[in-house]
Structures are given as C-alpha cells and as structure tokens.
Coordinates of C-alpha atoms and ligand atoms in Angstrom, one line a residue:
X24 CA 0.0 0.0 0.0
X25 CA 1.1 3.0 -0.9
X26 CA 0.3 6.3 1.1
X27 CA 0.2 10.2 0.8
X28 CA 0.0 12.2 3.4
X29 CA -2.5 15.4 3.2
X30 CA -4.1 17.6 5.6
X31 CA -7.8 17.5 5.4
X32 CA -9.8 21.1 6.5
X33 CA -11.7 20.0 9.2
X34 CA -15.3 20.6 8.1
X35 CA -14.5 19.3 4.3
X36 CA -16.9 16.8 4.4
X37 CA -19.0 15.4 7.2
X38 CA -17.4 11.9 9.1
X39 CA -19.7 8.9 10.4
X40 CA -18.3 6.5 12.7
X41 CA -19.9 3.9 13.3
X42 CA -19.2 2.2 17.0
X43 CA -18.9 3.8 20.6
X44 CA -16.2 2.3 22.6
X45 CA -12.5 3.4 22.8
X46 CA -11.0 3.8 20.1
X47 CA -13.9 5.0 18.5
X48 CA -14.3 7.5 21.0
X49 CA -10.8 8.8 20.2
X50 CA -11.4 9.1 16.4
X51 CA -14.3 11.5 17.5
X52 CA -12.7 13.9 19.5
X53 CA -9.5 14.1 17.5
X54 CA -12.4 14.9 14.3
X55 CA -14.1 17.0 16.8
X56 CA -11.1 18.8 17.8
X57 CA -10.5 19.8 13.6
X58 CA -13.8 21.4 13.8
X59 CA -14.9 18.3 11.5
X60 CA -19.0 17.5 11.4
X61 CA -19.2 14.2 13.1
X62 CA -22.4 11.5 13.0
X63 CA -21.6 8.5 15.2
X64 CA -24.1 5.3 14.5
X65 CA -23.9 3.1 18.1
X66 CA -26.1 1.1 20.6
X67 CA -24.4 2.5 23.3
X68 CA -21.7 4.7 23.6
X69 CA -18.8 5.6 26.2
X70 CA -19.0 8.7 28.6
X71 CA -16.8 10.6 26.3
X72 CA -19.1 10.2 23.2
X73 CA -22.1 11.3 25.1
X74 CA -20.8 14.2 26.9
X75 CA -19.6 15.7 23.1
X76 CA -23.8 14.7 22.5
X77 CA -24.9 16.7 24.9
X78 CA -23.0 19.4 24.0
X79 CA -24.0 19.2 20.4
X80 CA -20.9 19.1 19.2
X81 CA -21.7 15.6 17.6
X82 CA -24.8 13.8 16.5
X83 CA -25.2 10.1 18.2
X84 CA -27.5 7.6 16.5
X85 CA -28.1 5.3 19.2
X86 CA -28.7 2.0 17.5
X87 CA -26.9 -1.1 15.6
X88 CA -25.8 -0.1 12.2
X89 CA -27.1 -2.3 9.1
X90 CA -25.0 -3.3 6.7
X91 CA -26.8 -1.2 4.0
X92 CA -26.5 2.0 6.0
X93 CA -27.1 5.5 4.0
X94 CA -24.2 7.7 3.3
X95 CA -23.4 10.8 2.1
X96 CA -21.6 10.1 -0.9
X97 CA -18.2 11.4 -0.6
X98 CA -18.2 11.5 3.0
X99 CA -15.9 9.6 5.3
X100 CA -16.9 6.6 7.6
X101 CA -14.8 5.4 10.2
X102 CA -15.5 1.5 11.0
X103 CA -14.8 0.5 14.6
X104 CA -17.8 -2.1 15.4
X105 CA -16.1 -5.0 17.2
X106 CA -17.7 -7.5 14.5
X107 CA -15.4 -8.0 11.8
X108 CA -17.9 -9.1 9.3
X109 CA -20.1 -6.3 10.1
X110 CA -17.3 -3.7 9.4
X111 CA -16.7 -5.8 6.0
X112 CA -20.3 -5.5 5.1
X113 CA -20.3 -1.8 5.8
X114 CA -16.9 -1.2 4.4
X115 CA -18.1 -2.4 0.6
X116 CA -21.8 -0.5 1.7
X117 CA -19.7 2.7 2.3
X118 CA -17.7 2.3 -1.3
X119 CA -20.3 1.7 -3.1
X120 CA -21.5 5.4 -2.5
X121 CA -18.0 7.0 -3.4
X122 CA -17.2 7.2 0.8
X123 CA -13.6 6.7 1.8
X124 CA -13.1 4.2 4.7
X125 CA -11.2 3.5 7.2
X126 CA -11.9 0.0 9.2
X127 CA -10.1 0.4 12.6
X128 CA -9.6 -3.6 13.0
X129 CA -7.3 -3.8 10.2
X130 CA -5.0 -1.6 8.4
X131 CA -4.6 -3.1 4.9
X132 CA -7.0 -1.4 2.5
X133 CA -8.2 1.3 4.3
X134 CA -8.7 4.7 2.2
X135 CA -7.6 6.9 5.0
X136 CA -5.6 6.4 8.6
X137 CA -5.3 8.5 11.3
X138 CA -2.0 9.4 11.6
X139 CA -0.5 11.1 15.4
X140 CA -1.0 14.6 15.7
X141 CA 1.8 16.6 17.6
X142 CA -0.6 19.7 18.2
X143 CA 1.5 23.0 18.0
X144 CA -1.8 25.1 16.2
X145 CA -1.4 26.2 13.6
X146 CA 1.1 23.8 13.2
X147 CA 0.8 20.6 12.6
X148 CA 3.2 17.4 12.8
X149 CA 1.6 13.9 11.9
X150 CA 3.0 10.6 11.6
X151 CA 2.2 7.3 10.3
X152 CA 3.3 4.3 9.6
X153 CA 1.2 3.2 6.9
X154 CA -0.8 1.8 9.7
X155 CA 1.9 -0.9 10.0
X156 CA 3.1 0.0 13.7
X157 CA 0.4 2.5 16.1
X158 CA 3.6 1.1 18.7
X159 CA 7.0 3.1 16.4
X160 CA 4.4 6.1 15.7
X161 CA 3.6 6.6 19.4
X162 CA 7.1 6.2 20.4
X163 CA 8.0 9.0 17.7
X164 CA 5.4 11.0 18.2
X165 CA 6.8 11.0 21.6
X166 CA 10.1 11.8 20.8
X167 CA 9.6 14.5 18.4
X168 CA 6.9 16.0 20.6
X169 CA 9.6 16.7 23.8
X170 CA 11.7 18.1 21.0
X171 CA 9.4 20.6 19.2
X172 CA 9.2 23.8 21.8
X173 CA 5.3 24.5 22.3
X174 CA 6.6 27.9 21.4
X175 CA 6.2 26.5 17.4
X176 CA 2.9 27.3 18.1
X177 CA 3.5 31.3 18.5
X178 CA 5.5 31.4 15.4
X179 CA 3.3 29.6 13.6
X180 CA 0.9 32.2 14.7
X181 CA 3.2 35.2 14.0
X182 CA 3.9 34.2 10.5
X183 CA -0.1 33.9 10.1
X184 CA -0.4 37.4 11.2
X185 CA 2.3 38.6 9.1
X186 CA 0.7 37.0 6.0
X187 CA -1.1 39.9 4.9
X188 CA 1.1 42.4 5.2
X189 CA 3.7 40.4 3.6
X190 CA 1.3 40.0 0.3
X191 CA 1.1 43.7 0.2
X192 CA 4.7 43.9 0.2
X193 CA 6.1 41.8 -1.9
X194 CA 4.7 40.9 -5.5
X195 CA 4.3 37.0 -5.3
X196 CA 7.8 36.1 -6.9
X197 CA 9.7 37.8 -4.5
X198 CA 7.8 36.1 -1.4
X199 CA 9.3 32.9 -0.9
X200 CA 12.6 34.9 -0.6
X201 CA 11.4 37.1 1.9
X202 CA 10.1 34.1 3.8
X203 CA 13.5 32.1 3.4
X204 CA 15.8 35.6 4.8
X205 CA 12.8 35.5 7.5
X206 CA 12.9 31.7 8.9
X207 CA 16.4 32.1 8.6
X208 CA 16.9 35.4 10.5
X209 CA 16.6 35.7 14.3
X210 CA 12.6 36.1 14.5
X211 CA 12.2 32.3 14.8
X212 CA 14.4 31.8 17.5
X213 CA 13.2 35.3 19.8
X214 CA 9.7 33.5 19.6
X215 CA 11.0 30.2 20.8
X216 CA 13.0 32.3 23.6
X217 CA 9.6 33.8 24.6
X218 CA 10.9 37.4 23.2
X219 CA 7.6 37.9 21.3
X220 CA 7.8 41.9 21.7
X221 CA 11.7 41.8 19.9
X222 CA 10.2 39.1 17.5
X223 CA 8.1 41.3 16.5
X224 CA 9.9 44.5 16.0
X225 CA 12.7 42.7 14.0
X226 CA 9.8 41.1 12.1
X227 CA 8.7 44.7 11.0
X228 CA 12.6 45.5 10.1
X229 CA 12.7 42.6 8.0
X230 CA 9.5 43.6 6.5
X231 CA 10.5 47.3 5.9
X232 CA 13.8 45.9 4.0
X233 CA 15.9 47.4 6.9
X234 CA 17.9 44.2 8.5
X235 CA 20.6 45.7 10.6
X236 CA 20.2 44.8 14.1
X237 CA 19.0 41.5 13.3
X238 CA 22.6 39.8 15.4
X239 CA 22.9 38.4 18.6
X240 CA 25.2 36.3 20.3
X241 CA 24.5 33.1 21.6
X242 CA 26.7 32.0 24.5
X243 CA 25.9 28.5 25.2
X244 CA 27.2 25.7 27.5
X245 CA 28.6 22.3 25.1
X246 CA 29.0 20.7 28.5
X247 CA 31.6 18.0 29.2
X248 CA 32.1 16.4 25.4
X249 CA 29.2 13.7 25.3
X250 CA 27.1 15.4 22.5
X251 CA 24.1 13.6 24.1
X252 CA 24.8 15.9 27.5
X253 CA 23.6 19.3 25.1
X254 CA 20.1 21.0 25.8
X255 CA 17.7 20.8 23.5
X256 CA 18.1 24.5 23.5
X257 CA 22.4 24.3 22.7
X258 CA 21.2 21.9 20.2
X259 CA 18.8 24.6 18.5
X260 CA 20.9 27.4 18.5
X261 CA 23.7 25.6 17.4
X262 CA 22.2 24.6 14.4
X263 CA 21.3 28.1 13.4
X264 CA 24.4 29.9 14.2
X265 CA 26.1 31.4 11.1
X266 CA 29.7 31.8 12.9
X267 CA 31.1 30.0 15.8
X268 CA 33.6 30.4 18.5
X269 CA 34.9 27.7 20.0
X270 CA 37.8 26.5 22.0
X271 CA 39.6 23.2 22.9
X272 CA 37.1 21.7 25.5
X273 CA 34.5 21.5 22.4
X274 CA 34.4 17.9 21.3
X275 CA 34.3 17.1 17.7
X276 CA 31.0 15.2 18.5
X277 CA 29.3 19.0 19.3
X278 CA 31.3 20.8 16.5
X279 CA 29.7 17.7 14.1
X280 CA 26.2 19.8 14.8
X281 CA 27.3 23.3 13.8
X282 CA 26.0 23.9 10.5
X283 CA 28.5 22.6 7.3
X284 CA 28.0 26.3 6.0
X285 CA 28.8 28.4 9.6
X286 CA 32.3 30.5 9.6
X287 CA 34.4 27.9 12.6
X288 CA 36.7 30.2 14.7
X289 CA 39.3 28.4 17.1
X290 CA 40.0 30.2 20.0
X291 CA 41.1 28.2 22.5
X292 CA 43.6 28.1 24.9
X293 CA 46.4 25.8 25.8
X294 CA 47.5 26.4 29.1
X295 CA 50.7 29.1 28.6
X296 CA 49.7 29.7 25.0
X297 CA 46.5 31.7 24.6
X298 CA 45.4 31.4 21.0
X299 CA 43.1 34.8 21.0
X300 CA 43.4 36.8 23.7
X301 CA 40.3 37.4 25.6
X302 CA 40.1 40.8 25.0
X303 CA 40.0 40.2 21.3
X304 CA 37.6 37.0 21.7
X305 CA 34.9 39.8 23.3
X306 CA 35.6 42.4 20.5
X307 CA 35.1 39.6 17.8
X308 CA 32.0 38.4 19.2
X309 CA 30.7 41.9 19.7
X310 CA 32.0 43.3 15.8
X311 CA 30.1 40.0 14.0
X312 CA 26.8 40.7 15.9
X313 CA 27.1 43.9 14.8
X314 CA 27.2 43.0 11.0
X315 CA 24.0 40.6 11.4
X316 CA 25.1 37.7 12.3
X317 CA 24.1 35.1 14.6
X318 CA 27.3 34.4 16.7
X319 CA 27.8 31.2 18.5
X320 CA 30.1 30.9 21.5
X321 CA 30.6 28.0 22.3
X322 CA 32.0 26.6 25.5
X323 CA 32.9 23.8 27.2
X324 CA 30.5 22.4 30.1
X325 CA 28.8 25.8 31.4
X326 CA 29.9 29.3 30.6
X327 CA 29.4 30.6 34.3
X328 CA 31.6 27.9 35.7
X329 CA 35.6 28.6 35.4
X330 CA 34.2 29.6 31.7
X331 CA 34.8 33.3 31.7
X332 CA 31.5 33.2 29.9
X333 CA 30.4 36.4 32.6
X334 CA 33.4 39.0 30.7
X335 CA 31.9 37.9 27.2
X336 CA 28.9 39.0 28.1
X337 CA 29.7 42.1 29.5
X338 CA 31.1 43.7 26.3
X339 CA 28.0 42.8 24.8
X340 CA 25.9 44.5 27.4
X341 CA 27.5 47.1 27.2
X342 CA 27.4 47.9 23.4
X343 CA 23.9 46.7 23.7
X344 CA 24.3 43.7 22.0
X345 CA 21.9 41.1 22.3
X346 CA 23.0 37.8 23.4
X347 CA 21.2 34.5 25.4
X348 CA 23.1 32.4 27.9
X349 CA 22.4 28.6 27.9
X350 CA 23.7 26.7 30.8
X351 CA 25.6 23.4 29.7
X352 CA 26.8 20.9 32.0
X353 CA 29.4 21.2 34.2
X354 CA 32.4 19.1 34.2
X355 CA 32.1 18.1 37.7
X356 CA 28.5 17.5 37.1
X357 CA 29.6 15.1 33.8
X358 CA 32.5 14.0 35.2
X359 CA 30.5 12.8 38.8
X360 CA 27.4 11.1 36.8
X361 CA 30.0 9.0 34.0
X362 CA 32.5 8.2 37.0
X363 CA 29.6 7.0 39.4
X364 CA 30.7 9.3 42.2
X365 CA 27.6 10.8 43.5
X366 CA 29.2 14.2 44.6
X367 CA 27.1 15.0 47.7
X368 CA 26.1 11.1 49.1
X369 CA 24.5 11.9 51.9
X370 CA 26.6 9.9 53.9
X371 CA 29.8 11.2 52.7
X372 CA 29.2 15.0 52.1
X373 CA 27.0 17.7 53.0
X374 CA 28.4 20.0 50.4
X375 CA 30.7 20.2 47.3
X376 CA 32.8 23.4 46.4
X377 CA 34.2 24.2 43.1
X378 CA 37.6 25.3 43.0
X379 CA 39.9 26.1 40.2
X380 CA 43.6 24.9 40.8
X381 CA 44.9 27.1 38.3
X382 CA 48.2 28.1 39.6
X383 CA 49.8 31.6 39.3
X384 CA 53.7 31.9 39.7
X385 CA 53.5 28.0 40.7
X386 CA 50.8 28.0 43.7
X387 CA 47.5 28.5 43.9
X388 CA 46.1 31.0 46.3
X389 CA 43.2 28.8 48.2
X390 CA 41.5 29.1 51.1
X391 CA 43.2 25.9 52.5
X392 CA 41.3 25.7 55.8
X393 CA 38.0 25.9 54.1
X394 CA 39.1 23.1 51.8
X395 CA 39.8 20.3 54.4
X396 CA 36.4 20.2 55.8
X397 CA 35.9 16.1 56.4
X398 CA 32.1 16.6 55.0
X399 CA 33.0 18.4 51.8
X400 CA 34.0 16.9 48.8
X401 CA 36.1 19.1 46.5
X402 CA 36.1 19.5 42.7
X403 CA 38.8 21.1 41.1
X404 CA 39.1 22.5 37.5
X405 CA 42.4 22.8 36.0
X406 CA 44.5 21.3 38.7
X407 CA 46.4 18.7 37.0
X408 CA 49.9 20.5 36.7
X409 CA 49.3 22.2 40.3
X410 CA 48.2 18.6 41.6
X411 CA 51.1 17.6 43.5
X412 CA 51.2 21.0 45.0
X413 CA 47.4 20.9 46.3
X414 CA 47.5 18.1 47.5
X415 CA 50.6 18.9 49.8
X416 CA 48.7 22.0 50.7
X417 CA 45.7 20.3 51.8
X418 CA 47.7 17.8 54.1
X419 CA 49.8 20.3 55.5
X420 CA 46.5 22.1 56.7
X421 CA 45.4 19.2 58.1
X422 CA 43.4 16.8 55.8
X423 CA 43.9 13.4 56.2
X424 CA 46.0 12.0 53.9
X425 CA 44.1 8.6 53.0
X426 CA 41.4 11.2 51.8
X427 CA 40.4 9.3 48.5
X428 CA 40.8 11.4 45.4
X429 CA 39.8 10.7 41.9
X430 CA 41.3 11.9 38.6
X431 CA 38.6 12.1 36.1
X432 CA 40.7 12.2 32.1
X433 CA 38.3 13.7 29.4
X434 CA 34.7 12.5 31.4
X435 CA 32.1 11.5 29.3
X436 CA 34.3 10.8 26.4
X437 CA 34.3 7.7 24.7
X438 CA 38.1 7.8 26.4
X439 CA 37.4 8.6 29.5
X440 CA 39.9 7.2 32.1
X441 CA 39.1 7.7 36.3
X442 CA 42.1 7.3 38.1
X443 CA 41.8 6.8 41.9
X444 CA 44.2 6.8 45.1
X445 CA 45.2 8.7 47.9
X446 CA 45.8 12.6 48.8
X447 CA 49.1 11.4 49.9
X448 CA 49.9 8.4 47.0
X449 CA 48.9 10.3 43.7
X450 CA 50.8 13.1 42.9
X451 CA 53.6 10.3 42.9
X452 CA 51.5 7.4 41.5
X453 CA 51.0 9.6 38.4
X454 CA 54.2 10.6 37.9
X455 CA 55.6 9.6 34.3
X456 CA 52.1 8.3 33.3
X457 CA 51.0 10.2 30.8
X458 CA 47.3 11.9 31.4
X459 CA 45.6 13.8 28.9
X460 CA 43.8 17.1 29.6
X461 CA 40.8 17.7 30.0
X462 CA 41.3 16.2 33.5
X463 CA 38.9 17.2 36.6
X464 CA 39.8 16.0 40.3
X465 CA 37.4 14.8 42.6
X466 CA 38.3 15.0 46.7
X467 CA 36.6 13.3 49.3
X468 CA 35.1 10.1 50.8
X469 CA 32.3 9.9 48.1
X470 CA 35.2 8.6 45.4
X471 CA 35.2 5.7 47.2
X472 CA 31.8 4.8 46.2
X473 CA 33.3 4.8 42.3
X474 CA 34.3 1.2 42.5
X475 CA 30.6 0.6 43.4
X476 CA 28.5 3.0 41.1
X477 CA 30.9 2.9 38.1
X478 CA 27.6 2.4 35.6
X479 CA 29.0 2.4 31.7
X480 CA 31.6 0.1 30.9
X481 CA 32.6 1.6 28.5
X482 CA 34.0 4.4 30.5
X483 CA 34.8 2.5 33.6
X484 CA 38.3 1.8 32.8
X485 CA 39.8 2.0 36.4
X486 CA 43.3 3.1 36.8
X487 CA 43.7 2.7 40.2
X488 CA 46.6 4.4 41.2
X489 CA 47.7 3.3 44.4
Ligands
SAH523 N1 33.3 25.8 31.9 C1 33.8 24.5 32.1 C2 35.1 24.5 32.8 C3 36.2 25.3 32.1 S1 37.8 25.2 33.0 C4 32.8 23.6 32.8 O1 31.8 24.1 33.3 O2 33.0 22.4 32.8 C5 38.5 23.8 32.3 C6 38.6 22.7 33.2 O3 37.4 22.0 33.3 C7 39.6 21.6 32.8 O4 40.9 21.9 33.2 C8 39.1 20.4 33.6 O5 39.5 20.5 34.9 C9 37.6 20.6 33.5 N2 37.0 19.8 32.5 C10 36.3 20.3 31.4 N3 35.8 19.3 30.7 C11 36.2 18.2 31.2 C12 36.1 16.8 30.9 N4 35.4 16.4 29.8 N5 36.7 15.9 31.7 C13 37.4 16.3 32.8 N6 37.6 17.6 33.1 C14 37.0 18.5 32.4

C-alpha cells in the first residue's frame, strides 16, 4: 500500500463512525477537535461520546448499524464495530457510495488512517506508519513531541499574522525569498526564547527591507564532550548559528552539529599559550553581531563555571548587543554522573565546592582551611599541573592524607579514564604516566563509592593508582 499524506480542513466533508467504545471515541474527539461535522451510529456509547452529545458538538445515533446504511456520498466513515464481518459489510456498503473508509480492526486497505498529531496550532506534525506500527508512531510522536518547543505554536501564529502584510509587500515572486531571509533570520528563534515583543519588531525591520540589528550572540554551555549531554536549547541554536567560536574543551562530536555552512573560529587556549586573547575574543563576538550575524560561543561544560563566559557577556551588554546564555553541564557534574561518584552522598558530604587549581607563579592562592572540611567533597578544574602541589597543601592544613581522590581524564568521552588513590599516593603514582587534559579532580570520601557505582563500561576503565 502506498500512502500520501495530506491535511484535510476540518469541516470538508462530514465523518460517520460507526461504534462507541474506545477507540472510537478517540477518532471522534480528535475529528471533533478539527472542527470536523461528526455522525456516530452506536447502541451504546462511552462517557466521552455522550458528553460531546450533549453538547451538540456531535450527533449520536443510538442503534446497531445495518450493513446497508445510508451515506453521504463522498463522505468519510470510520469503521470501529467489534464484529469484523459487520465492518466488512459496511466497508463495501460505504464504497459503493463514493465514501472513503477507514476500518479500525485492520489496516490493509483502508482509504484513510489516522495518523498522530503533535498539536502545536497552527502547526501541525503527523505521523504514520502506513498503519503498520500505532507502537514506532507513538514512540515518535513521543520523541519528536519533547523536542518541538510549544513555542512552534507562537510562530506559527506570527507568520499567520504577518501574512497579509507580507502580500502587500512583496509581488508573489519575491515572497518565498522574503520568507527564506525570514525563517532564517533571528525572528524564529526570539519566539522560541519567549521574546515575542523583539520578535516582533525585527519582524517589521525585515518587512520594511531594513535588516541591521537582526545579530545576537548566543553563549551556550557544550558541556563536558558527550554530545548527548547538550540541551535541546544548545542543540537549536547551534544549528542556526552562522559563525562559531569555539575552543579546545569543544568535542568534535558538538562541532559535528554546527551547521556545514557556519564560519568555525578556534579560540582556544592551551594552558601558557593563549590562541586569541580574551580581550580580542569579546571584540570579535561583539564586531560580528554587529554586522548581522548570529554568533555562536561556544564553550565547554557551562559558561558561568571557570568559563569566563560572565566577561563575554559584559562587552556585549554594554554595546547593547543582544545575546542568550544557555547553561551546559558542568564538568564536575559530567565527570561525577560517568565516573559514578555521586558528589554529595548523603553519607559522605553535606556540600561540594568548586575550586579552580589554576596556579599563578607555581601556587595556587586557596582558602586551604575551608578546603579540608571532612564533609566536603572538593572539585577542582584545571589542577592537573598544580596537583602535586594541592595536595601537599591540603595535608599540611590538616586533611587526612588517605582522603580518596579521583582523577577524572576527558569525562564522558568515549576515552574517559578515572584514576583513583590517595591525597598522599597520587601526585607520585601519576608521575611519568601520561594523562591527557581535560582532567577534573574529585576529593573526598564519596570517590570511594566509584568502584561501586561505576555504571558504563565503556567508560569505567579503572586506573587505580595506588
Ligand atoms: N566551563 C567549564 C570549565 C572550564 S575550566 C565547565 O563548566 O566544565 C577547564 C577545566 O574543566 C579543565 O581543566 C578540567 O579540569 C575541567 N573539564 C572540562 N571538561 C572536562 C572533561 N570532559 N573531563 C574532565 N575535566 C573536564
């Protein structure tokens, strides 16, 4: 069978269905829903059916249908009598007056199907399966459904507003391009960032032939490296960006999304080198708004944490750029969830701190006396080189040295190595091995639960290093 998916206007032609329970019941307010003139033929019908009865929103026929029922010609009849033969009869009864059928017990040979709506008025997404699999649909429908912001349905709306004018406007040739410079300019994406009154005035810009101003900067959180860990919001922004910033904690499994067509921009940092300086990186970002474009910054895990995401921004803010911050996650976050080492188990930790072991001149200025709390567990960003260091700060102030520490190499990459010891045993026990960067270190009796929780074997790969 083959099939062709078309949207019907609701009150086209008038529907019967014929049979009240379930399924049938479903078919009706789904046809009611389209505004669609409904006749259902039953003996008895389900609360649902009755209730859209009383409201007169459907007529009900309460009796048995015979199998040489009148039709409308033309009209459609939905067959969902439990009696197979019946449906048959009524089927070939239907046909003969020009009806299209569907016959709910079977789904070879039916005229029509009802494929699953995802609702975003005026939009409209169905699926089918040929009426092979209701089972794959659902599960699509689902899918596709959590992806699609309700906020489609405001843009569909929009667009319907701006119809008119847009007629006016433009001479019918020259509409599709305005429509393509529209879906592909910022107006889609302020709507699905509930911006509706920015929406709109770019809208009238675009309208008016005026584009300037249509920029923005998008500073958005890749997190740790697993593309899977983006937010459906990353993932929608990154596909629209036309340039991208984007530095070395930026898998290639994110980069894979960004557009084949968007400028790519390294700017990332190895430790003494700095790439772009990050004066420059907030002029860049700022200038390329400027000329229109949608500019992606992208950066590893969240921008707010150790990202220096915060000075982007306030460049921006202050030429009056506009820009949106999406939170990614966090490399402890990542590296905690993939290394099964619940950060705050309640009967290890009452709180985790964040730390950055950056050193300057060869130490790192840390309030050591707040660190060695026995309750705490520690996470500390870029403290490989100063590692040896920390730690014999953190003894020297008093932490027990069997405190358990973890070294987490590139979490939540397909690579990802934990290595696990002692305060006192690591620095040494990693001396000579070679560990790659990024590498986040975990501190506190909750690493000791990694040997237990360690969930994907792919990633488990214990180096224990004591
Ligand atoms: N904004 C980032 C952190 C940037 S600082 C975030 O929120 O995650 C860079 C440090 O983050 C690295 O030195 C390392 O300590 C840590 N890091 C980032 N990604 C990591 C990963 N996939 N695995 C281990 N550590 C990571």
């Amino acid at each position: 069978m083959m099939t062709l998916p078309l949207v019907l206007k609701g009150d086209l032609r008038p529907f019967t269905i014929i049979g009240g329970g379930d399924v049938a019941s479903r078919k009706v307010q789904t046809l009611v829903n389209a505004g669609a003139k409904v006749r259902v033929i039953a003996p008895s019908a389900g609360v649902d059916i009755a209730k859209l009865a009383q409201r007169g929103a459907i007529d009900v026929e309460a009796r048995e249908a015979t199998p040489n029922e009148h039709f409308e010609p033309g009209s459609f009849v939905v067959l969902a009598t439990d009696n197979s033969e019946l449906n048959e009869a009524l089927a070939a009864q239907a046909r003969s007056q020009n009806c299209f059928v569907c016959r709910v017990d079977q789904h070879e040979g039916n005229d029509f199907i009802f494929p699953a709506v995802i609702d975003r008025s005026p939009i409209l997404v169905s699926i089918s399966s040929r009426g092979t699999s209701p089972a794959l649909t659902r599960h699509l429908k689902q899918r596709i459904d959590a992806f699609l912001p309700q906020e489609y349905r405001q843009l569909g709306e929009l667009v319907e507003t701006l119809r008119a004018d847009v007629k006016k406007r433009f001479a019918a040739p020259l509409r599709p391009a305005f429509w393509r410079k529209f879906m592909r300019s910022n107006v889609p994406e302020l709507v699905l960032a509930r911006q509706p009154d920015r929406a709109m005035q770019l809208a009238e810009r675009l309208l008016s032939g005026k584009e300037e101003g249509n920029g923005e900067v998008y500073l958005v959180g890749a997190g740790p490296g697993d593309p899977d860990l983006l937010t459906f919001r990353a993932l929608r922004l990154i596909q629209s960006a036309d340039i991208v910033f984007y530095d070395r904690l930026v898998g290639p499994g994110v980069m894979a999304l960004v557009p084949e067509d968007a400028e790519r921009i390294y700017v990332g940092k190895a430790m003494a080198d700095h790439a772009v300086p990050q004066d420059e990186i907030n002029q860049r970002l700022a200038d390329e708004a400027r000329k229109g474009k949608r500019v992606l910054r992208l950066k590893g895990g969240d921008p707010f944490i150790f990202g220096r995401g915060g000075e982007e921004i306030e460049l921006l803010a202050q030429y009056g750029v506009p820009f949106q911050v999406v939170p990614g996650i966090t490399a402890a976050s990542g590296c905690a969830a993939y290394g099964g080492i619940p950060l705050t188990h309640r009967d290890h930790a009452q709180s985790v701190r964040f730390v950055t072991g950056h050193l300057r001149n060869g130490t790192c200025n840390l309030p050591w006396n707040e660190l060695i709390h026995p309750h705490q567990t520690l996470v500390i960003y870029m403290g490989l080189s100063g590692l040896s260091e920390i730690c014999k700060q953190l003894m020297s102030h008093g932490m027990d040295p069997d405190t358990p520490i973890a070294l987490v190499e590139k979490g939540t990459l397909p690579d990802q190595r934990v290595h696990t010891g002692t305060i006192a045993t690591m620095p040494a026990s990693i001396e000579g091995k070679e560990i790659h960067a990024p590498t986040l270190t975990i501190i506190g009796s909750v690493v000791n639960l990694h040997s237990k929780l360690a969930w994907r074997p792919e990633l488990v790969r214990d180096e224990s290093a004591d």
